[in-house]
């Protein structure tokens, strides 16, 4: 297991290049008025990729999660760049984080993250027919790639380092799609 990064300082940020707080003055159909606050992302959305090495093996990555202050095991993911489609972003992130490209990409669905107070949406992209290809990414360290059998997802859920809800949801979505039980309507 990797040694955790050293935290040299923490500080509150009133505004960042990544997130902004926005207020919404709302009136509901029953006349009740409320002001909601939400985090408004500055990006174009994100992708979360389910890279299938073969019919039953998904490739996970172990990455430092700054919000939790520890390493988490989950799916590769990242923000979309300007003028980039979800498929293009998934292909780029896959090459940067996992070291593979994909000949077949399929958008399965979208996932929100805390929709009560965030605008963030991520495209779930199934990546198949993988081939080795590496791009330099923006990660501060090499990510550990961990193959995992889809038939063993139940064991993955019991791990203390697997808590990211989007990864868990995307894995089950992909498993159901691959089994022919899930089609987006």
CSV table of C-alpha atoms in Angstrom, one decimal:
chain,number,residue,atom,x,y,z
A,1,UNK,CA,0.0,0.0,0.0
A,2,UNK,CA,1.3,3.5,-0.9
A,3,UNK,CA,2.2,6.0,1.8
A,4,UNK,CA,-0.3,8.8,2.0
A,5,UNK,CA,0.8,12.2,0.7
A,6,UNK,CA,2.0,14.7,3.3
A,7,UNK,CA,-0.5,17.5,4.0
A,8,UNK,CA,1.4,20.8,4.3
A,9,UNK,CA,-1.6,23.1,4.7
A,10,UNK,CA,-5.3,23.4,4.5
A,11,UNK,CA,-7.3,26.6,4.0
A,12,UNK,CA,-10.9,27.7,3.1
A,13,UNK,CA,-11.4,29.0,-0.4
A,14,UNK,CA,-14.3,31.4,-1.1
A,15,UNK,CA,-14.2,30.7,-4.8
A,16,UNK,CA,-12.2,28.3,-7.0
A,17,UNK,CA,-11.6,27.7,-10.7
A,18,UNK,CA,-13.4,24.3,-10.2
A,19,UNK,CA,-16.6,25.0,-8.2
A,20,UNK,CA,-18.8,28.0,-7.5
A,21,UNK,CA,-21.7,28.4,-5.1
A,22,UNK,CA,-24.9,29.7,-6.7
A,23,UNK,CA,-28.2,30.6,-5.0
A,24,UNK,CA,-31.6,29.8,-6.5
A,25,UNK,CA,-34.7,31.7,-5.4
A,26,UNK,CA,-37.6,29.2,-5.9
A,27,UNK,CA,-41.3,29.2,-5.6
A,28,UNK,CA,-43.0,25.8,-5.5
A,29,UNK,CA,-46.5,25.1,-7.0
A,30,UNK,CA,-48.0,25.3,-3.5
A,31,UNK,CA,-46.7,28.9,-3.1
A,32,UNK,CA,-43.9,28.1,-0.7
A,33,UNK,CA,-40.7,30.0,-1.4
A,34,UNK,CA,-37.2,28.9,-0.6
A,35,UNK,CA,-33.6,29.8,-1.4
A,36,UNK,CA,-31.4,26.9,-2.3
A,37,UNK,CA,-27.7,26.9,-2.7
A,38,UNK,CA,-25.9,24.6,-5.1
A,39,UNK,CA,-22.3,24.0,-6.2
A,40,UNK,CA,-22.1,24.9,-9.8
A,41,UNK,CA,-19.3,23.1,-11.7
A,42,UNK,CA,-17.3,25.1,-14.1
A,43,UNK,CA,-16.6,22.3,-16.5
A,44,UNK,CA,-18.5,20.6,-19.3
A,45,UNK,CA,-19.3,17.4,-17.4
A,46,UNK,CA,-17.3,14.3,-16.8
A,47,UNK,CA,-16.9,10.7,-17.7
A,48,UNK,CA,-16.7,7.6,-15.7
A,49,UNK,CA,-15.3,4.6,-17.6
A,50,UNK,CA,-16.0,0.9,-17.2
A,51,UNK,CA,-12.9,-0.6,-19.0
A,52,UNK,CA,-13.5,-4.3,-19.8
A,53,UNK,CA,-10.2,-6.2,-20.3
A,54,UNK,CA,-12.2,-9.2,-21.3
A,55,UNK,CA,-15.8,-10.4,-20.9
A,56,UNK,CA,-15.6,-10.7,-17.1
A,57,UNK,CA,-12.6,-8.5,-16.1
A,58,UNK,CA,-12.9,-4.8,-15.4
A,59,UNK,CA,-9.9,-2.6,-14.8
A,60,UNK,CA,-10.1,-0.5,-11.6
A,61,UNK,CA,-7.6,2.2,-10.5
A,62,UNK,CA,-6.3,3.0,-7.0
A,63,UNK,CA,-6.1,6.8,-6.7
A,64,UNK,CA,-5.6,9.3,-3.9
A,65,UNK,CA,-9.0,10.9,-2.9
A,66,UNK,CA,-8.3,14.3,-1.4
A,67,UNK,CA,-11.8,14.6,0.0
A,68,UNK,CA,-11.3,11.5,2.1
A,69,UNK,CA,-7.5,11.8,2.7
A,70,UNK,CA,-6.9,8.2,1.6
A,71,UNK,CA,-6.5,6.0,-1.5
A,72,UNK,CA,-9.7,4.7,-3.1
A,73,UNK,CA,-10.3,1.9,-5.5
A,74,UNK,CA,-12.7,2.7,-8.3
A,75,UNK,CA,-13.2,3.3,-12.0
A,76,UNK,CA,-11.2,5.8,-14.1
A,77,UNK,CA,-12.9,9.1,-14.5
A,78,UNK,CA,-12.3,12.7,-15.4
A,79,UNK,CA,-13.6,16.0,-16.6
A,80,UNK,CA,-14.4,16.7,-20.2
A,81,UNK,CA,-12.1,19.1,-22.0
A,82,UNK,CA,-13.4,22.0,-24.2
A,83,UNK,CA,-15.0,20.7,-27.5
A,84,UNK,CA,-14.6,17.1,-26.4
A,85,UNK,CA,-17.4,14.5,-26.7
A,86,UNK,CA,-18.1,12.0,-23.9
A,87,UNK,CA,-16.5,9.3,-26.1
A,88,UNK,CA,-13.4,11.3,-26.8
A,89,UNK,CA,-13.0,12.2,-23.1
A,90,UNK,CA,-13.5,8.6,-22.1
A,91,UNK,CA,-10.8,7.5,-24.6
A,92,UNK,CA,-8.4,10.1,-23.4
A,93,UNK,CA,-8.9,9.4,-19.6
A,94,UNK,CA,-8.7,5.7,-20.3
A,95,UNK,CA,-5.3,6.1,-21.9
A,96,UNK,CA,-4.1,8.5,-19.3
A,97,UNK,CA,-5.2,6.6,-16.2
A,98,UNK,CA,-5.2,2.9,-17.2
A,99,UNK,CA,-2.8,2.8,-20.2
A,100,UNK,CA,-5.4,1.4,-22.7
A,101,UNK,CA,-7.4,2.7,-25.5
A,102,UNK,CA,-10.8,1.2,-26.6
A,103,UNK,CA,-12.0,0.2,-30.0
A,104,UNK,CA,-15.6,0.1,-28.7
A,105,UNK,CA,-17.2,2.8,-26.5
A,106,UNK,CA,-20.8,2.9,-25.5
A,107,UNK,CA,-22.5,5.5,-23.3
A,108,UNK,CA,-24.7,3.6,-20.9
A,109,UNK,CA,-26.3,6.4,-19.0
A,110,UNK,CA,-25.6,9.5,-16.9
A,111,UNK,CA,-25.1,9.8,-13.2
A,112,UNK,CA,-25.5,12.8,-11.0
A,113,UNK,CA,-23.6,13.5,-7.8
A,114,UNK,CA,-25.7,14.9,-5.0
A,115,UNK,CA,-28.4,16.4,-7.3
A,116,UNK,CA,-30.0,18.3,-4.4
A,117,UNK,CA,-27.0,20.7,-4.3
A,118,UNK,CA,-24.7,20.0,-7.2
A,119,UNK,CA,-25.1,20.5,-11.0
A,120,UNK,CA,-22.4,17.8,-11.8
A,121,UNK,CA,-23.3,15.0,-14.3
A,122,UNK,CA,-21.1,12.2,-15.4
A,123,UNK,CA,-21.5,10.0,-18.5
A,124,UNK,CA,-21.0,6.3,-17.8
A,125,UNK,CA,-19.0,4.9,-20.7
A,126,UNK,CA,-18.5,1.1,-21.3
A,127,UNK,CA,-15.1,0.5,-22.9
A,128,UNK,CA,-14.4,-2.8,-24.7
A,129,UNK,CA,-11.9,-4.3,-27.1
A,130,UNK,CA,-9.0,-2.7,-25.3
A,131,UNK,CA,-5.5,-2.2,-26.7
A,132,UNK,CA,-2.4,-0.9,-24.9
A,133,UNK,CA,-1.8,2.8,-25.3
A,134,UNK,CA,-0.6,5.3,-22.8
A,135,UNK,CA,-1.0,9.1,-22.7
A,136,UNK,CA,0.5,11.4,-20.1
A,137,UNK,CA,-2.2,12.6,-17.8
A,138,UNK,CA,-2.5,15.2,-15.0
A,139,UNK,CA,-2.3,12.8,-12.1
A,140,UNK,CA,0.5,13.6,-9.7
A,141,UNK,CA,1.6,9.9,-9.5
A,142,UNK,CA,1.2,6.7,-11.5
A,143,UNK,CA,-2.2,5.0,-10.7
A,144,UNK,CA,-2.2,1.4,-9.8
A,145,UNK,CA,-4.4,-0.6,-12.1
A,146,UNK,CA,-6.3,-3.5,-10.4
A,147,UNK,CA,-8.1,-6.1,-12.5
A,148,UNK,CA,-11.4,-7.3,-10.9
A,149,UNK,CA,-13.8,-10.0,-12.0
A,150,UNK,CA,-17.3,-8.7,-12.5
A,151,UNK,CA,-18.6,-12.0,-11.0
A,152,UNK,CA,-17.0,-10.8,-7.7
A,153,UNK,CA,-18.6,-7.4,-7.5
A,154,UNK,CA,-20.3,-8.5,-4.2
A,155,UNK,CA,-16.8,-8.9,-2.7
A,156,UNK,CA,-15.7,-5.4,-3.9
A,157,UNK,CA,-18.6,-3.8,-2.0
A,158,UNK,CA,-17.2,-5.1,1.3
A,159,UNK,CA,-13.9,-3.3,0.9
A,160,UNK,CA,-13.1,-0.3,3.0
A,161,UNK,CA,-11.4,1.4,0.1
A,162,UNK,CA,-14.4,1.2,-2.3
A,163,UNK,CA,-16.9,3.9,-1.3
A,164,UNK,CA,-17.3,6.1,-4.4
A,165,UNK,CA,-21.0,5.8,-5.3
A,166,UNK,CA,-20.6,6.6,-9.0
A,167,UNK,CA,-18.1,3.8,-9.5
A,168,UNK,CA,-20.3,1.3,-7.7
A,169,UNK,CA,-23.4,2.4,-9.6
A,170,UNK,CA,-21.5,2.3,-13.0
A,171,UNK,CA,-20.1,-1.2,-12.3
A,172,UNK,CA,-23.6,-2.6,-11.6
A,173,UNK,CA,-25.0,-0.7,-14.6
A,174,UNK,CA,-22.3,-2.2,-16.8
A,175,UNK,CA,-22.8,-5.7,-15.4
A,176,UNK,CA,-26.6,-5.5,-16.1
A,177,UNK,CA,-26.0,-4.2,-19.6
A,178,UNK,CA,-23.5,-6.9,-20.4
A,179,UNK,CA,-25.9,-9.5,-19.2
A,180,UNK,CA,-28.6,-8.1,-21.4
A,181,UNK,CA,-30.8,-7.0,-18.5
A,182,UNK,CA,-30.4,-3.2,-18.9
A,183,UNK,CA,-31.2,-0.9,-21.8
A,184,UNK,CA,-31.6,2.8,-21.5
A,185,UNK,CA,-35.1,4.0,-22.5
